[in-house]
Short mmCIF file of C-alpha atoms in Angstrom, two decimals:
data_model
loop_
_atom_site.label_atom_id
_atom_site.label_comp_id
_atom_site.label_asym_id
_atom_site.label_seq_id
_atom_site.Cartn_x
_atom_site.Cartn_y
_atom_site.Cartn_z
CA UNK A 1 132.30 136.95 208.39
CA UNK A 2 133.71 139.81 210.50
CA UNK A 3 134.62 141.74 207.34
CA UNK A 4 131.09 141.25 205.95
CA UNK A 5 129.50 142.38 209.24
CA UNK A 6 131.76 145.43 209.32
CA UNK A 7 130.84 146.37 205.75
CA UNK A 8 127.10 145.99 206.57
CA UNK A 9 127.52 148.09 209.71
CA UNK A 10 129.35 150.86 207.82
CA UNK A 11 126.71 150.79 205.08
CA UNK A 12 123.97 151.11 207.69
CA UNK A 13 125.74 154.04 209.33
CA UNK A 14 126.14 155.78 205.99
CA UNK A 15 122.45 155.19 205.24
CA UNK A 16 121.40 156.59 208.61
CA UNK A 17 123.73 159.57 208.23
CA UNK A 18 122.17 160.34 204.87
CA UNK A 19 118.66 159.90 206.26
CA UNK A 20 119.54 162.10 209.24
CA UNK A 21 120.84 164.87 206.97
CA UNK A 22 117.87 164.63 204.66
CA UNK A 23 115.39 164.72 207.53
CA UNK A 24 117.02 167.78 209.07
CA UNK A 25 117.03 169.55 205.72
CA UNK A 26 113.34 168.85 205.12
CA UNK A 27 112.00 169.34 208.64
CA UNK A 28 109.26 171.92 209.10
CA UNK A 29 107.13 172.77 212.10
CA UNK A 30 104.43 170.44 210.75
CA UNK A 31 106.38 167.26 210.20
CA UNK A 32 109.26 167.39 212.69
CA UNK A 33 107.66 165.00 215.17
CA UNK A 34 106.56 162.53 212.49
CA UNK A 35 110.06 162.38 211.03
CA UNK A 36 111.50 162.00 214.53
CA UNK A 37 109.34 158.93 215.04
CA UNK A 38 110.32 157.53 211.64
CA UNK A 39 114.01 158.05 212.37
CA UNK A 40 113.72 156.29 215.74
CA UNK A 41 112.18 153.24 214.06
CA UNK A 42 114.97 153.13 211.43
CA UNK A 43 117.67 153.41 214.09
CA UNK A 44 116.24 150.66 216.29
CA UNK A 45 115.62 148.33 213.38
CA UNK A 46 119.11 148.75 211.93
CA UNK A 47 121.37 149.36 214.93
CA UNK A 48 119.87 147.64 217.96
CA UNK A 49 122.13 144.96 219.47
CA UNK A 50 119.64 142.14 218.81
CA UNK A 51 117.25 141.32 215.99
CA UNK A 52 113.89 143.05 216.35
CA UNK A 53 110.49 142.28 214.87
CA UNK A 54 109.89 145.44 212.85
CA UNK A 55 106.15 144.83 212.57
CA UNK A 56 105.81 144.37 216.32
CA UNK A 57 108.03 147.41 216.88
CA UNK A 58 105.64 149.61 214.89
CA UNK A 59 102.54 148.07 216.49
CA UNK A 60 103.98 148.63 219.98
CA UNK A 61 104.67 152.27 219.08
CA UNK A 62 101.06 152.74 217.94
CA UNK A 63 99.74 151.06 221.09
CA UNK A 64 102.05 153.21 223.21
CA UNK A 65 100.62 156.40 221.71
CA UNK A 66 97.03 155.26 222.12
CA UNK A 67 97.57 154.14 225.72
CA UNK A 68 98.30 157.75 226.68
CA UNK A 69 94.91 158.88 225.38
CA UNK A 70 91.42 157.93 226.56
CA UNK A 71 90.52 154.39 227.74
CA UNK A 72 88.70 153.45 224.51
CA UNK A 73 91.09 154.45 221.73
CA UNK A 74 92.72 151.17 220.72
CA UNK A 75 94.69 149.21 218.15
CA UNK A 76 93.52 145.87 216.72
CA UNK A 77 95.66 143.54 214.64
CA UNK A 78 94.20 141.87 211.54
CA UNK A 79 92.93 138.80 213.44
CA UNK A 80 91.26 140.93 216.09
CA UNK A 81 89.61 143.05 213.41
CA UNK A 82 88.19 139.95 211.72
CA UNK A 83 86.83 138.56 214.99
CA UNK A 84 85.32 141.91 215.92
CA UNK A 85 83.67 142.34 212.55
CA UNK A 86 82.04 138.91 212.75
CA UNK A 87 80.18 139.94 215.89
CA UNK A 88 79.19 143.41 214.72
CA UNK A 89 78.42 142.58 211.09
CA UNK A 90 76.14 139.75 212.12
CA UNK A 91 77.69 136.70 210.47
CA UNK A 92 80.68 134.41 210.07
CA UNK A 93 81.41 131.49 207.76
CA UNK A 94 81.22 127.99 209.21
CA UNK A 95 79.08 124.89 209.74
CA UNK A 96 76.35 126.44 211.90
CA UNK A 97 76.19 124.79 215.32
CA UNK A 98 76.02 125.82 218.95
CA UNK A 99 78.38 123.55 220.86
CA UNK A 100 80.09 122.94 224.15
CA UNK A 101 82.95 120.74 225.32
CA UNK A 102 82.09 117.70 227.44
CA UNK A 103 85.09 115.73 228.68
CA UNK A 104 87.33 116.85 225.79
CA UNK A 105 84.64 116.10 223.21
CA UNK A 106 82.65 118.62 221.20
CA UNK A 107 78.93 118.13 221.70
CA UNK A 108 76.32 119.85 219.53
CA UNK A 109 73.88 121.82 221.71
CA UNK A 110 71.74 122.99 218.80
CA UNK A 111 72.31 123.21 215.05
CA UNK A 112 71.50 126.67 213.66
CA UNK A 113 68.02 126.62 212.12
CA UNK A 114 68.31 126.09 208.34
CA UNK A 115 72.09 126.16 208.72
CA UNK A 116 74.57 123.87 206.91
CA UNK A 117 74.72 121.25 209.67
CA UNK A 118 70.96 120.96 210.14
CA UNK A 119 70.51 120.59 206.38
CA UNK A 120 72.67 117.45 206.28
CA UNK A 121 71.04 115.88 209.35
CA UNK A 122 73.27 116.78 212.31
CA UNK A 123 71.15 116.99 215.48
CA UNK A 124 71.44 118.16 219.09
CA UNK A 125 73.45 115.70 221.18
CA UNK A 126 75.75 114.61 218.33
CA UNK A 127 79.45 114.47 219.21
CA UNK A 128 82.00 115.51 216.59
CA UNK A 129 84.88 113.05 216.77
CA UNK A 130 86.82 113.81 213.57
CA UNK A 131 87.20 116.74 211.18
CA UNK A 132 88.51 115.78 207.73
CA UNK A 133 89.73 112.47 209.22
CA UNK A 134 91.72 114.26 211.95
CA UNK A 135 90.64 113.38 215.49
CA UNK A 136 89.54 116.32 217.65
CA UNK A 137 87.94 114.33 220.50
CA UNK A 138 90.02 113.46 223.55
CA UNK A 139 93.14 115.23 222.30
CA UNK A 140 92.80 118.32 224.49
CA UNK A 141 92.52 120.83 221.67
CA UNK A 142 91.57 124.33 222.76
CA UNK A 143 88.17 125.72 221.88
CA UNK A 144 89.87 128.20 219.54
CA UNK A 145 91.73 125.42 217.68
CA UNK A 146 88.50 123.47 217.19
CA UNK A 147 86.68 126.55 215.93
CA UNK A 148 89.46 127.11 213.38
CA UNK A 149 88.95 123.55 212.13
CA UNK A 150 85.20 124.00 211.73
CA UNK A 151 85.18 127.48 210.23
CA UNK A 152 86.19 128.20 206.66
CA UNK A 153 85.23 130.08 203.50
CA UNK A 154 81.64 129.91 202.29
CA UNK A 155 81.23 127.04 199.81
CA UNK A 156 84.15 124.98 201.16
CA UNK A 157 83.37 121.45 202.39
CA UNK A 158 84.34 119.71 205.61
CA UNK A 159 83.89 116.02 206.48
CA UNK A 160 82.73 115.33 210.02
CA UNK A 161 82.82 112.04 211.90
CA UNK A 162 79.83 112.00 214.27
CA UNK A 163 79.10 109.76 217.26
CA UNK A 164 75.37 109.58 217.90
CA UNK A 165 73.70 108.14 220.94
CA UNK A 166 72.37 104.56 220.46
CA UNK A 167 74.31 104.12 217.19
CA UNK A 168 77.53 102.11 217.41
CA UNK A 169 79.27 103.10 214.19
CA UNK A 170 80.71 106.52 213.44
CA UNK A 171 78.44 108.51 211.13
CA UNK A 172 79.97 110.64 208.37
CA UNK A 173 78.53 113.96 207.20
CA UNK A 174 79.93 116.30 204.57
CA UNK A 175 78.95 119.86 205.40
CA UNK A 176 79.20 122.77 202.98
CA UNK A 177 80.16 125.85 204.95
CA UNK A 178 78.00 128.93 204.62
CA UNK A 179 77.33 132.35 206.13
CA UNK A 180 76.12 131.81 209.68
CA UNK A 181 74.08 134.61 211.27
CA UNK A 182 75.22 135.94 214.62
CA UNK A 183 72.19 137.08 216.58
CA UNK A 184 72.37 140.22 218.69
CA UNK A 185 68.83 139.94 220.08
CA UNK A 186 69.16 137.23 222.71
CA UNK A 187 65.53 136.57 223.57
CA UNK A 188 61.91 137.60 223.20
CA UNK A 189 58.73 136.20 224.71
CA UNK A 190 55.36 137.11 226.20
CA UNK A 191 55.67 137.50 229.98
CA UNK A 192 51.91 137.50 230.47
CA UNK A 193 48.94 138.74 228.43
CA UNK A 194 49.73 142.20 227.08
CA UNK A 195 53.35 142.31 228.31
CA UNK A 196 56.29 141.39 226.09
CA UNK A 197 60.02 141.07 226.73
CA UNK A 198 62.95 141.67 224.37
CA UNK A 199 66.60 141.32 225.37
CA UNK A 200 69.28 142.89 223.15
CA UNK A 201 72.76 141.52 223.85
CA UNK A 202 74.72 143.93 221.63
CA UNK A 203 74.18 146.37 218.76
CA UNK A 204 75.36 145.11 215.36
CA UNK A 205 74.41 145.60 211.73
CA UNK A 206 71.44 143.21 211.99
CA UNK A 207 70.09 144.38 215.36
CA UNK A 208 67.31 146.60 214.03
CA UNK A 209 66.04 143.89 211.69
CA UNK A 210 66.11 141.31 214.50
CA UNK A 211 64.42 143.73 216.90
CA UNK A 212 61.63 144.48 214.44
CA UNK A 213 60.97 140.78 213.81
CA UNK A 214 60.66 140.22 217.57
CA UNK A 215 58.52 143.32 218.05
CA UNK A 216 56.10 142.32 215.30
CA UNK A 217 55.79 138.77 216.64
CA UNK A 218 54.99 140.05 220.12
CA UNK A 219 52.52 142.63 218.81
CA UNK A 220 50.74 139.87 216.91
CA UNK A 221 50.43 138.06 220.25
CA UNK A 222 48.74 141.09 221.80
CA UNK A 223 51.66 142.96 223.34
CA UNK A 224 50.83 146.51 224.44
CA UNK A 225 53.62 146.98 227.03
CA UNK A 226 57.31 146.14 226.65
CA UNK A 227 60.21 145.21 228.91
CA UNK A 228 63.39 146.14 227.02
CA UNK A 229 66.34 144.35 228.61
CA UNK A 230 69.73 146.01 228.03
CA UNK A 231 71.51 144.51 231.04
CA UNK A 232 75.13 143.53 230.30
CA UNK A 233 74.82 145.07 226.80
CA UNK A 234 78.27 146.46 226.02
CA UNK A 235 77.13 148.46 222.99
CA UNK A 236 78.22 148.28 219.36
CA UNK A 237 77.20 150.29 216.30
CA UNK A 238 75.87 153.82 216.80
CA UNK A 239 73.57 153.48 213.78
CA UNK A 240 72.01 150.31 215.19
CA UNK A 241 71.23 152.14 218.45
CA UNK A 242 69.69 155.04 216.53
CA UNK A 243 67.50 152.70 214.48
CA UNK A 244 66.21 150.91 217.58
CA UNK A 245 65.66 154.13 219.57
CA UNK A 246 63.59 155.76 216.81
CA UNK A 247 61.08 152.88 216.93
CA UNK A 248 59.88 154.29 220.27
CA UNK A 249 59.66 157.95 219.24
CA UNK A 250 57.93 160.28 216.81
CA UNK A 251 59.34 161.64 213.58
CA UNK A 252 62.21 164.14 213.97
CA UNK A 253 62.74 163.41 217.68
CA UNK A 254 66.38 163.98 218.68
CA UNK A 255 67.94 160.66 219.64
CA UNK A 256 71.58 161.53 220.35
CA UNK A 257 74.20 164.01 219.23
CA UNK A 258 77.99 164.01 219.07
CA UNK A 259 80.58 166.75 219.57
CA UNK A 260 84.34 166.65 219.09
CA UNK A 261 87.36 168.94 218.72
CA UNK A 262 87.88 168.41 214.99
CA UNK A 263 84.55 166.97 213.85
CA UNK A 264 81.36 169.00 213.42
CA UNK A 265 78.50 168.55 215.86
CA UNK A 266 76.08 165.97 214.48
CA UNK A 267 72.47 165.40 215.49
CA UNK A 268 70.73 162.05 214.95
CA UNK A 269 66.95 162.30 214.67
CA UNK A 270 64.11 159.85 214.08
CA UNK A 271 63.40 159.66 210.35
CA UNK A 272 59.80 158.59 210.79
CA UNK A 273 57.26 157.69 213.44
CA UNK A 274 58.34 154.53 215.24
CA UNK A 275 56.41 151.26 215.31
CA UNK A 276 56.00 151.32 219.11
CA UNK A 277 55.28 154.91 220.11
CA UNK A 278 52.23 154.33 222.34
CA UNK A 279 52.60 151.30 224.62
CA UNK A 280 54.39 151.60 227.96
CA UNK A 281 58.12 150.84 227.98
CA UNK A 282 60.50 150.01 230.82
CA UNK A 283 64.23 149.73 230.09
CA UNK A 284 66.32 147.39 232.27
CA UNK A 285 69.96 148.40 232.78
CA UNK A 286 72.91 147.68 235.05
CA UNK A 287 76.50 148.77 235.58
CA UNK A 288 77.61 146.88 232.45
CA UNK A 289 75.11 148.55 230.10
CA UNK A 290 77.32 150.71 227.87
CA UNK A 291 77.76 152.82 224.75
CA UNK A 292 75.05 152.16 222.13
CA UNK A 293 72.81 150.68 224.84
CA UNK A 294 73.17 153.92 226.81
CA UNK A 295 72.14 155.91 223.73
CA UNK A 296 68.84 153.99 223.51
CA UNK A 297 68.29 154.27 227.27
CA UNK A 298 69.05 157.99 227.32
CA UNK A 299 66.74 158.74 224.39
CA UNK A 300 63.80 156.88 225.96
CA UNK A 301 64.37 158.51 229.36
CA UNK A 302 64.94 162.06 228.09
CA UNK A 303 61.80 162.02 225.95
CA UNK A 304 59.77 160.65 228.89
CA UNK A 305 58.92 157.73 226.64
CA UNK A 306 59.50 155.17 229.39
CA UNK A 307 61.09 154.46 232.74
CA UNK A 308 64.57 153.07 233.40
CA UNK A 309 65.03 150.42 236.09
CA UNK A 310 68.27 149.04 237.52
CA UNK A 311 71.61 150.63 238.36
CA UNK A 312 73.66 153.48 236.86
CA UNK A 313 75.02 152.40 233.50
CA UNK A 314 78.70 152.05 232.63
CA UNK A 315 79.27 155.53 231.18
CA UNK A 316 80.94 154.83 227.83
CA UNK A 317 80.15 157.86 225.70
CA UNK A 318 83.17 158.19 223.43
CA UNK A 319 82.83 157.95 219.64
CA UNK A 320 85.48 155.82 217.95
CA UNK A 321 86.30 156.22 214.27
CA UNK A 322 87.76 153.05 212.69
CA UNK A 323 90.91 153.80 210.70
CA UNK A 324 91.92 150.88 208.49
CA UNK A 325 95.61 150.09 208.07
CA UNK A 326 97.11 148.57 204.87
CA UNK A 327 97.82 145.20 206.55
CA UNK A 328 94.23 144.67 207.73
CA UNK A 329 94.82 146.06 211.20
CA UNK A 330 92.82 148.99 212.57
CA UNK A 331 93.05 151.96 214.88
CA UNK A 332 89.87 152.89 216.73
CA UNK A 333 90.41 156.54 217.57
CA UNK A 334 88.12 158.58 219.81
CA UNK A 335 86.94 161.67 217.93
CA UNK A 336 83.86 162.88 219.85
CA UNK A 337 81.51 162.47 222.82
CA UNK A 338 77.92 161.20 222.89
CA UNK A 339 75.23 163.44 224.40
CA UNK A 340 71.64 162.47 225.23
CA UNK A 341 68.77 164.65 223.90
CA UNK A 342 68.66 166.67 227.15
CA UNK A 343 72.37 167.47 226.82
CA UNK A 344 73.89 164.95 229.22
CA UNK A 345 77.35 163.66 228.35
CA UNK A 346 77.23 159.87 228.63
CA UNK A 347 80.99 159.47 229.20
CA UNK A 348 82.11 159.09 232.82
CA UNK A 349 85.24 160.98 233.95
CA UNK A 350 88.69 159.51 233.24
CA UNK A 351 92.35 160.45 233.47
CA UNK A 352 94.30 160.20 230.21
CA UNK A 353 96.72 157.29 230.25
CA UNK A 354 95.28 155.79 233.44
CA UNK A 355 93.35 152.75 232.26
CA UNK A 356 93.86 150.86 235.52
CA UNK A 357 91.69 153.17 237.61
CA UNK A 358 89.15 153.37 234.79
CA UNK A 359 88.88 149.58 234.61
CA UNK A 360 88.34 149.45 238.38
CA UNK A 361 85.38 151.83 238.27
CA UNK A 362 82.66 149.19 238.74
CA UNK A 363 84.58 147.63 241.63
CA UNK A 364 84.97 151.07 243.20
CA UNK A 365 81.23 151.65 242.86
CA UNK A 366 80.64 148.45 244.80
CA UNK A 367 83.25 149.39 247.38
CA UNK A 368 81.71 152.82 247.92
CA UNK A 369 78.20 151.41 248.22
CA UNK A 370 76.72 152.79 244.99
CA UNK A 371 75.64 149.36 243.71
CA UNK A 372 73.92 148.35 246.93
CA UNK A 373 72.37 151.49 248.43
CA UNK A 374 70.68 154.40 246.68
CA UNK A 375 71.59 156.69 249.62
CA UNK A 376 75.24 156.32 248.59
CA UNK A 377 74.59 158.04 245.26
CA UNK A 378 75.02 161.81 245.24
CA UNK A 379 74.98 164.26 242.34
CA UNK A 380 76.07 167.89 242.28
CA UNK A 381 73.45 170.45 241.23
CA UNK A 382 75.66 171.30 238.27
CA UNK A 383 74.90 167.83 236.87
CA UNK A 384 71.15 168.36 236.97
CA UNK A 385 69.22 168.18 233.68
CA UNK A 386 65.53 167.95 232.80
CA UNK A 387 63.59 165.59 230.58
CA UNK A 388 62.08 167.18 227.50
CA UNK A 389 58.34 166.73 228.12
CA UNK A 390 57.62 166.20 231.82
CA UNK A 391 60.69 168.17 232.98
CA UNK A 392 61.69 165.41 235.40
CA UNK A 393 65.13 165.74 236.95
CA UNK A 394 67.85 163.51 235.46
CA UNK A 395 71.58 163.64 236.11
CA UNK A 396 74.70 163.78 233.98
CA UNK A 397 78.23 163.05 235.07
CA UNK A 398 78.59 159.71 233.32
CA UNK A 399 76.19 156.89 232.54
CA UNK A 400 72.39 156.90 232.79
CA UNK A 401 70.93 156.94 236.29
CA UNK A 402 67.68 154.91 236.39
CA UNK A 403 64.34 156.24 237.61
CA UNK A 404 64.06 153.16 239.82
CA UNK A 405 67.25 152.00 241.53
CA UNK A 406 67.53 148.26 242.22
CA UNK A 407 70.37 147.33 244.61
CA UNK A 408 72.75 144.52 243.73
CA UNK A 409 71.96 141.43 245.82
CA UNK A 410 75.41 140.36 246.97
CA UNK A 411 73.96 137.31 248.74
CA UNK A 412 72.30 135.73 245.69
CA UNK A 413 75.42 133.86 244.56
CA UNK A 414 77.07 131.97 247.41
CA UNK A 415 80.75 131.09 247.47
CA UNK A 416 79.76 127.45 246.89
CA UNK A 417 77.81 128.34 243.75
CA UNK A 418 80.61 130.54 242.39
CA UNK A 419 83.17 127.77 242.83
CA UNK A 420 80.94 125.11 241.24
CA UNK A 421 80.29 127.40 238.29
CA UNK A 422 83.94 128.41 237.89
CA UNK A 423 84.96 124.74 237.56
CA UNK A 424 82.16 124.16 234.96
CA UNK A 425 80.67 121.48 237.24
CA UNK A 426 77.14 122.86 236.85
CA UNK A 427 77.36 123.24 233.08
CA UNK A 428 78.87 119.81 232.50
CA UNK A 429 76.29 118.13 234.72
CA UNK A 430 73.53 119.77 232.73
CA UNK A 431 75.02 118.74 229.39
CA UNK A 432 75.34 115.11 230.48
CA UNK A 433 71.81 115.08 231.89
CA UNK A 434 70.18 116.56 228.76
CA UNK A 435 72.25 114.34 226.50
CA UNK A 436 71.04 111.23 228.33
CA UNK A 437 67.38 112.23 228.75
CA UNK A 438 66.68 114.46 225.72
CA UNK A 439 64.15 112.14 224.07
CA UNK A 440 62.22 111.46 227.27
CA UNK A 441 62.20 115.15 228.19
CA UNK A 442 60.84 116.13 224.78
CA UNK A 443 58.18 113.46 225.06
CA UNK A 444 57.19 114.39 228.62
CA UNK A 445 57.21 118.14 227.91
CA UNK A 446 56.02 118.64 224.30
CA UNK A 447 55.90 122.42 224.70
CA UNK A 448 57.69 125.01 226.80
CA UNK A 449 54.61 126.14 228.70
CA UNK A 450 54.16 122.64 230.10
CA UNK A 451 57.87 122.41 230.92
CA UNK A 452 57.96 125.76 232.73
CA UNK A 453 54.93 124.91 234.83
CA UNK A 454 55.75 121.32 235.71
CA UNK A 455 59.47 120.56 235.40
CA UNK A 456 61.65 120.17 238.48
CA UNK A 457 65.34 119.29 238.47
CA UNK A 458 65.84 115.70 239.72
CA UNK A 459 67.56 115.44 243.08
CA UNK A 460 70.00 112.98 241.50
CA UNK A 461 71.40 115.81 239.33
CA UNK A 462 71.88 118.03 242.38
CA UNK A 463 73.53 115.16 244.27
CA UNK A 464 75.85 114.53 241.33
CA UNK A 465 76.95 118.17 241.25
CA UNK A 466 77.66 118.21 244.99
CA UNK A 467 79.53 114.91 244.76
CA UNK A 468 81.69 116.18 241.89
CA UNK A 469 82.32 119.32 243.94
CA UNK A 470 83.57 117.20 246.84
CA UNK A 471 85.99 115.42 244.49
CA UNK A 472 87.41 118.82 243.58
CA UNK A 473 87.43 119.94 247.23
CA UNK A 474 84.48 122.30 246.80
CA UNK A 475 82.12 121.94 249.75
CA UNK A 476 79.66 124.24 251.55
CA UNK A 477 80.95 125.99 254.66
CA UNK A 478 77.87 124.78 256.52
CA UNK A 479 74.32 123.60 255.95
CA UNK A 480 73.08 127.21 255.87
CA UNK A 481 75.25 127.99 252.83
CA UNK A 482 74.02 124.83 251.10
CA UNK A 483 70.38 125.81 251.69
CA UNK A 484 71.04 129.32 250.32
CA UNK A 485 72.69 127.82 247.24
CA UNK A 486 70.03 125.27 246.26
CA UNK A 487 67.15 127.53 245.09
CA UNK A 488 69.22 129.43 242.52
CA UNK A 489 71.14 126.30 241.50
CA UNK A 490 67.88 124.48 240.73
CA UNK A 491 66.51 127.46 238.79
CA UNK A 492 69.73 127.79 236.82
CA UNK A 493 69.68 124.11 235.89
CA UNK A 494 66.04 124.36 234.82
CA UNK A 495 66.92 127.34 232.63
CA UNK A 496 69.85 125.47 231.07
CA UNK A 497 67.65 122.46 230.30
CA UNK A 498 65.11 124.83 228.69
CA UNK A 499 67.89 126.36 226.59
CA UNK A 500 69.11 123.00 225.37
CA UNK A 501 65.61 121.73 224.54
CA UNK A 502 64.45 124.99 222.93
CA UNK A 503 66.53 128.20 222.79
CA UNK A 504 67.69 131.33 224.61
CA UNK A 505 64.21 132.87 224.85
CA UNK A 506 63.11 129.93 226.99
CA UNK A 507 66.30 130.20 229.04
CA UNK A 508 65.62 133.83 229.94
CA UNK A 509 61.95 133.12 230.56
CA UNK A 510 63.07 130.81 233.39
CA UNK A 511 66.18 132.55 234.75
CA UNK A 512 64.55 136.00 234.86
CA UNK A 513 62.45 134.81 237.78
CA UNK A 514 65.57 135.33 239.95
CA UNK A 515 66.49 138.71 238.43
CA UNK A 516 65.65 141.54 240.84
CA UNK A 517 65.84 144.20 238.13
CA UNK A 518 63.42 142.20 235.99
CA UNK A 519 60.97 141.75 238.84
CA UNK A 520 61.01 145.45 239.71
CA UNK A 521 60.69 146.45 236.03
CA UNK A 522 57.62 144.23 235.73
CA UNK A 523 56.04 145.93 238.75
CA UNK A 524 56.73 149.35 237.25
CA UNK A 525 55.33 148.34 233.86
CA UNK A 526 52.15 147.04 235.48
CA UNK A 527 51.74 150.30 237.40
CA UNK A 528 52.07 148.62 240.78
CA UNK A 529 54.62 151.19 241.98
CA UNK A 530 55.55 154.83 241.32
CA UNK A 531 58.89 156.46 242.02
CA UNK A 532 57.64 157.99 245.28
CA UNK A 533 56.05 154.80 246.61
CA UNK A 534 58.94 152.66 245.39
CA UNK A 535 61.67 154.61 247.14
CA UNK A 536 59.61 154.99 250.29
CA UNK A 537 59.01 151.23 250.47
CA UNK A 538 62.62 150.28 249.71
CA UNK A 539 64.40 152.60 252.14
CA UNK A 540 64.26 150.06 254.93
CA UNK A 541 65.18 147.22 252.58
CA UNK A 542 68.40 148.69 251.24
CA UNK A 543 71.41 146.61 252.38
#
């Protein structure tokens, strides 16, 4: 064995010597560094004292290079690419259900309308006990493992064992997997006569189509003013943002432009008159509104098409180009910056290679008072820009600063509520309650309007949550904290019940009642406040 090892070692040394000589002979000013990197990989793989994973070695080298650049250049392995594409491309292949885990058992919240599961008769409240005769209930499988069992190629079949309330025997359904749409528009509804609401959760390949369907439905119901909710929208496809933005503007209006070191400046303009160019618009944003969502916000604000309400957006204005690798992995490399029509760079400042400080930016905003007090926000004159029609002052320097600032209410979520939510006590209580009373609730509240007006969460549900909290040593500090917790807890539970009986539009219709940005945006849209009167009236109210 020693002789064999020695021979292999000598052969490796000879190989490396030959490679070294060849590399030196062929090196030019253009490829010296690339060959240096290649040689380092060969040396480590062949000479290092222990076995190395060559694939991981190369991936770590790529990640190491990207980590020294901006905060958004990144490397994704093949699995991460697939998961990312499912969200952005608007579909995945599976059985088509919304589900949650209740006591180690998968419970169907809603089957996707016209999806594979609904077509074979699976209904809300069903519990999936087995998948292809393998038990998944009560065996403490992770959510990811269960999803892998349920997903599969379009056309493939999966046999599900279902436990249904009031039926003793296990029901069996064979589901043929299919393409399942992933919605990026979370909700839409009429707030009141003439005023509509649309919430976009992210920007994917189907966003414009979804948005237009919602817009047309609301217009048919008499909508003339729109609340566009982009809170917590982390962005997505540039093209999707462009398509949505141009629906608010006239033909040839500049929507956004990009500039980079090695790529030509590119201007994105509206290709036609939009379908909502007249009615009033208010855009709702917060500190997690980013990227593509900032493009839409900036275009509407710069063209004086509508007002922006909330808090300064995240400030993600870097353009990533996807570069596909042969093994299915991908590099997302920053090649340019986004600029709003007035010339503002959306990207906030960053230090190359320092992702830690960058990731702490929102926390630092809170610490410095920016999220809670408009007086804490200061801009240099050099960051001053002007809107294109009314010449109103807007500011660059990273993110989109709203016309109407709404401070973060740090008292809305008590410590008690945060702990109950973190332990899933609230969610699980709701799931059990709806599962037990679904039929009676549907009978008592045949439509959402009746539910919203009349429904109140039973005290027994609240008591059960508090009792479960006590079991897990989660108790209010005093009666005052309990009383501060109850109003939002009850509203949240009502919203969750609405979601489980109907869908996300009904959920947001309820929960938005507690959203300060939403309430202010509604006032602005109805013309109840102007910027001057708003800031004058809120000075004394700022925390």
